[in-house]
Short mmCIF file of C-alpha atoms in Angstrom, two decimals:
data_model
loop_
_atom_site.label_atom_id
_atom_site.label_comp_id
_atom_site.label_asym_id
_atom_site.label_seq_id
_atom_site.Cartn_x
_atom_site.Cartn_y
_atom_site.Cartn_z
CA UNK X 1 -51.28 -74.30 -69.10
CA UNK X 2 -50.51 -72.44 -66.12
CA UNK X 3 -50.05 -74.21 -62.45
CA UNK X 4 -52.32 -73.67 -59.70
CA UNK X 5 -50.81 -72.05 -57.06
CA UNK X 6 -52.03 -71.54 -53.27
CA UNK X 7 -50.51 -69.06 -50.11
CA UNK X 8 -48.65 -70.24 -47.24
CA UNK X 9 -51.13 -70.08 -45.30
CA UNK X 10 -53.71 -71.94 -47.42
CA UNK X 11 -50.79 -74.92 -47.28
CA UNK X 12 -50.62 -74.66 -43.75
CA UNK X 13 -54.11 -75.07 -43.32
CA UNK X 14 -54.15 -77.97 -45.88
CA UNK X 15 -51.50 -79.78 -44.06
CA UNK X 16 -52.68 -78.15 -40.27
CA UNK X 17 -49.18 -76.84 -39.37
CA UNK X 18 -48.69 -73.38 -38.78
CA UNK X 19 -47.32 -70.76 -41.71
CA UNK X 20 -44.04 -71.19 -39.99
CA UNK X 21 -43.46 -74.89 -40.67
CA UNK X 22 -44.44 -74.54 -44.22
CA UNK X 23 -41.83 -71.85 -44.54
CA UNK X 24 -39.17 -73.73 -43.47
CA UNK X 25 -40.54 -76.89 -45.50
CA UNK X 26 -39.79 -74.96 -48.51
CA UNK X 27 -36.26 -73.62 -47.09
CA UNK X 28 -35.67 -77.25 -46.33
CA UNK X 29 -37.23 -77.94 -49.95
CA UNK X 30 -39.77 -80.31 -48.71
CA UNK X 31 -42.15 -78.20 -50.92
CA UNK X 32 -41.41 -76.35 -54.59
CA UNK X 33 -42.33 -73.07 -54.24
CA UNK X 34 -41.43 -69.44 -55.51
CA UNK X 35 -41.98 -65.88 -54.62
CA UNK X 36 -43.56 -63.07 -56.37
CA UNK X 37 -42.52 -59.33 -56.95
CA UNK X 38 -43.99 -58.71 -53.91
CA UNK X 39 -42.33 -61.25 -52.29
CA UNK X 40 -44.35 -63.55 -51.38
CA UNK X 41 -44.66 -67.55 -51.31
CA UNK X 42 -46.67 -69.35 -53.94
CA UNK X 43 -46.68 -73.16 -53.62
CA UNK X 44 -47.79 -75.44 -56.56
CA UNK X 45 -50.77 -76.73 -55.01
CA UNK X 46 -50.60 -80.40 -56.48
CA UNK X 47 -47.59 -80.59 -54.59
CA UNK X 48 -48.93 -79.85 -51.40
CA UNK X 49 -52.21 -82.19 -52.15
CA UNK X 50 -49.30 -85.23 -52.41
CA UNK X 51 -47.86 -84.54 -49.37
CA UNK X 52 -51.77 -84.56 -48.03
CA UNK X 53 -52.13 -87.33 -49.10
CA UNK X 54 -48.54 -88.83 -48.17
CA UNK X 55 -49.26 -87.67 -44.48
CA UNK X 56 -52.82 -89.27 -45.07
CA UNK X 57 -51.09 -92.64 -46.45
CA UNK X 58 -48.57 -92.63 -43.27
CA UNK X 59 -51.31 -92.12 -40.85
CA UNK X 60 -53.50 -95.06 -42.37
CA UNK X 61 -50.42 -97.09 -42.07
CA UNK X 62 -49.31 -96.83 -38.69
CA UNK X 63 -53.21 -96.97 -37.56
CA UNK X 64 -53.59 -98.47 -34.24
CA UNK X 65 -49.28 -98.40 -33.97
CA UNK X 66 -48.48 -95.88 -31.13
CA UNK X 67 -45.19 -93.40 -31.78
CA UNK X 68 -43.28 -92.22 -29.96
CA UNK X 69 -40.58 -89.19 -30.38
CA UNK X 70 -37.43 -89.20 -28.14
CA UNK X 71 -35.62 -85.45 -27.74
CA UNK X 72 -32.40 -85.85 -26.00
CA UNK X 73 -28.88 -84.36 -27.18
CA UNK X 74 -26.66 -87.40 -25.09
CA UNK X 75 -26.02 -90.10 -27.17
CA UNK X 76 -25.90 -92.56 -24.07
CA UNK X 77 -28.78 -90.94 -22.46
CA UNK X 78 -30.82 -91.30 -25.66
CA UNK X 79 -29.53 -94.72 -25.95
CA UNK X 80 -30.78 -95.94 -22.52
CA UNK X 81 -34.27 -94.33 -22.73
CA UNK X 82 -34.39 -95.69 -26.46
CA UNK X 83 -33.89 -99.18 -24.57
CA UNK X 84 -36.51 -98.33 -21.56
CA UNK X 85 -38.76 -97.32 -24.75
CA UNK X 86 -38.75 -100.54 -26.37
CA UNK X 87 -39.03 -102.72 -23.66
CA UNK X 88 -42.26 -100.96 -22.02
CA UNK X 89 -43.88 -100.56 -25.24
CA UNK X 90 -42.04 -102.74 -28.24
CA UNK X 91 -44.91 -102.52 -30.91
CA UNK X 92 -44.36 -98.45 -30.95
CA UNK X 93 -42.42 -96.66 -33.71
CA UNK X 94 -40.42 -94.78 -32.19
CA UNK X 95 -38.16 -91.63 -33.36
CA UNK X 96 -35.28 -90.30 -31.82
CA UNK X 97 -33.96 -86.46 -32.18
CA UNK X 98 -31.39 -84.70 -30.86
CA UNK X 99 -32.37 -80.99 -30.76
CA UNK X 100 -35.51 -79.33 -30.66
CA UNK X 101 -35.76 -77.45 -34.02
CA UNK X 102 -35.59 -80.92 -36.14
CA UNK X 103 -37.95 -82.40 -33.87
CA UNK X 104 -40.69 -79.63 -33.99
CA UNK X 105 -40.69 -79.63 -37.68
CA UNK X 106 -40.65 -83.98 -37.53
CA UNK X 107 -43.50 -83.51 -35.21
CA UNK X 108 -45.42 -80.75 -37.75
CA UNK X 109 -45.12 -83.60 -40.34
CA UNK X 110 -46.03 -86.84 -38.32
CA UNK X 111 -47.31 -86.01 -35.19
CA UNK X 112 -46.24 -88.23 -32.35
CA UNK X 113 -49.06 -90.04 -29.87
CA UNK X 114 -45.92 -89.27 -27.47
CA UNK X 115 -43.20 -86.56 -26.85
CA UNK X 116 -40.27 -87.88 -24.43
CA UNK X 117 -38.27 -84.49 -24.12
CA UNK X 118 -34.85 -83.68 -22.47
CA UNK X 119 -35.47 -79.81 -21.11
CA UNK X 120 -32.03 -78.61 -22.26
CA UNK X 121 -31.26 -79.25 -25.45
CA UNK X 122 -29.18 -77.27 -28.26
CA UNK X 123 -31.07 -74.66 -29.97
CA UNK X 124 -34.54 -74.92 -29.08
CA UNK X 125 -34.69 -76.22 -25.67
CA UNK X 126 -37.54 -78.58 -24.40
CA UNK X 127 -39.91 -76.24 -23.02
CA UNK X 128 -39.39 -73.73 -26.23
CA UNK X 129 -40.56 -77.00 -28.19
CA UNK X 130 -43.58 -77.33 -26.28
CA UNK X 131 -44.45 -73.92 -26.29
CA UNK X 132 -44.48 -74.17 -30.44
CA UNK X 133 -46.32 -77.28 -30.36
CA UNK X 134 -49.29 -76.15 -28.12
CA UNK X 135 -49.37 -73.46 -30.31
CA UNK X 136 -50.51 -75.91 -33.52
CA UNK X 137 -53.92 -77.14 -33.27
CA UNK X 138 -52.59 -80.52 -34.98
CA UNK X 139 -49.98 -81.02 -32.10
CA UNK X 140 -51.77 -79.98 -29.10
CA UNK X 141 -53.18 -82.69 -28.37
CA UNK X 142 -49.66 -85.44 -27.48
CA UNK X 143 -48.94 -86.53 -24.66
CA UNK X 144 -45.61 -84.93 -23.35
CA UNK X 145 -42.90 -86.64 -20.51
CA UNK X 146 -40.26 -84.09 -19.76
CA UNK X 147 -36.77 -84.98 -18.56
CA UNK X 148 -33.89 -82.90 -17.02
CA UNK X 149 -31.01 -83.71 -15.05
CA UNK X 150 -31.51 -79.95 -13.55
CA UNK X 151 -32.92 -79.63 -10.31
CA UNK X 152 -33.47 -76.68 -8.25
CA UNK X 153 -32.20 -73.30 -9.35
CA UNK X 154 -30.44 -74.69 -12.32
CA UNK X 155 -33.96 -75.89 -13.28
CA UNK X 156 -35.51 -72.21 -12.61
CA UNK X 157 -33.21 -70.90 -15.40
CA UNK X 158 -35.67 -72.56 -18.15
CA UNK X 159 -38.98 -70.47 -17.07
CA UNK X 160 -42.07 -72.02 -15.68
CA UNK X 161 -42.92 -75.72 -16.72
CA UNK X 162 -46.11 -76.23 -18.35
CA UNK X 163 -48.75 -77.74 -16.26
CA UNK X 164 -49.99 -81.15 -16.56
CA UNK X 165 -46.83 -82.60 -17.96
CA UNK X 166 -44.75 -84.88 -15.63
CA UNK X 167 -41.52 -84.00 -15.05
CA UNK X 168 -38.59 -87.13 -14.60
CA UNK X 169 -35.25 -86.43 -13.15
CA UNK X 170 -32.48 -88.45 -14.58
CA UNK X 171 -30.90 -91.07 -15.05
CA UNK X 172 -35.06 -91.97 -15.90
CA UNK X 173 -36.28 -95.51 -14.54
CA UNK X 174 -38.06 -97.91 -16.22
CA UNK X 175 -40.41 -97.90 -13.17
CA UNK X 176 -40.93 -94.03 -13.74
CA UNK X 177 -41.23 -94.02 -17.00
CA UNK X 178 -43.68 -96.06 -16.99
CA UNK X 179 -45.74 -94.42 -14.34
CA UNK X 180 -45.36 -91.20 -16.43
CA UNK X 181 -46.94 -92.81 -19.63
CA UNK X 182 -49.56 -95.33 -17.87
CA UNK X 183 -52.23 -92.05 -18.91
#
């Protein structure tokens, strides 16, 4: 009996992530797949209906349970806005990430109701992040806080910053983060 197989891009629409994350899903060998002669992906499609329904499952779960993904390469930094996190909003799960790259493909998985994001970060800085997830109809829609001990010029070297997202300098406040996720 032969398996049924599907694209990456009928996986990617199954799972709403872009072709992309799939691709690297399979690198990571989150998914079983194989290419043909011509070189192309072919996933076994019962294996992308599990993780469906996995993402389905975790999604039930954590129903009315706000998350919340931390990007920020410090340790320290990470660890005092991990703190600030849990005391404005303890019943959240929260994630924490220290590059971009892992976090992107976290947030393809299980996105986040909330994206806390250092702008520099190794790899794929904050704003590259942002870019990508905009880009996926299934992660448009979080709400983002960017961070950045740059100011001025040194800020200038990371492009434009997307509108609508507020913009902390750090060392953050509880006060202002707060302020920045009362919407």
């Amino acid at each position: 009996m032969q398996r049924k197989t599907i694209t990456t891009a009928q996986a990617a629409e199954r799972l709403g992530v872009s072709p992309q994350t799939i691709q690297k899903w399979v690198d990571a060998g989150h998914l079983p797949a194989w290419k043909t002669m011509g070189g192309h992906r072919r996933l076994d499609a019962d294996a992308v209906e599990r993780m469906v329904a996995e993402r389905r499952a975790r999604i039930e779960a954590a129903d009315g349970i706000e998350s919340i993904m931390l990007v920020e390469d410090d340790p320290v930094t990470a660890a005092l806005i991990e703190s600030q996190l849990s005391d404005l909003r303890p019943e959240a799960r929260l994630r924490v990430f220290s590059d971009g790259f892992t976090a992107l493909l976290d947030a393809g998985r299980d996105v986040p109701d909330w994206l806390i994001t250092d702008i520099d970060l190794p790899g794929l800085d904050g704003l590259q992040m942002i870019r990508k997830l905009r880009e996926n109809p299934a992660t448009q829609k979080m709400r983002i806080v960017l961070a950045t001990s740059h100011t001025g010029a040194s800020l200038e070297r990371f492009g434009p910053l997307p509108e609508g997202i507020p913009l902390l300098i750090k060392p953050l406040t509880p006060e202002a983060l707060a302020a920045a996720m009362a919407g």
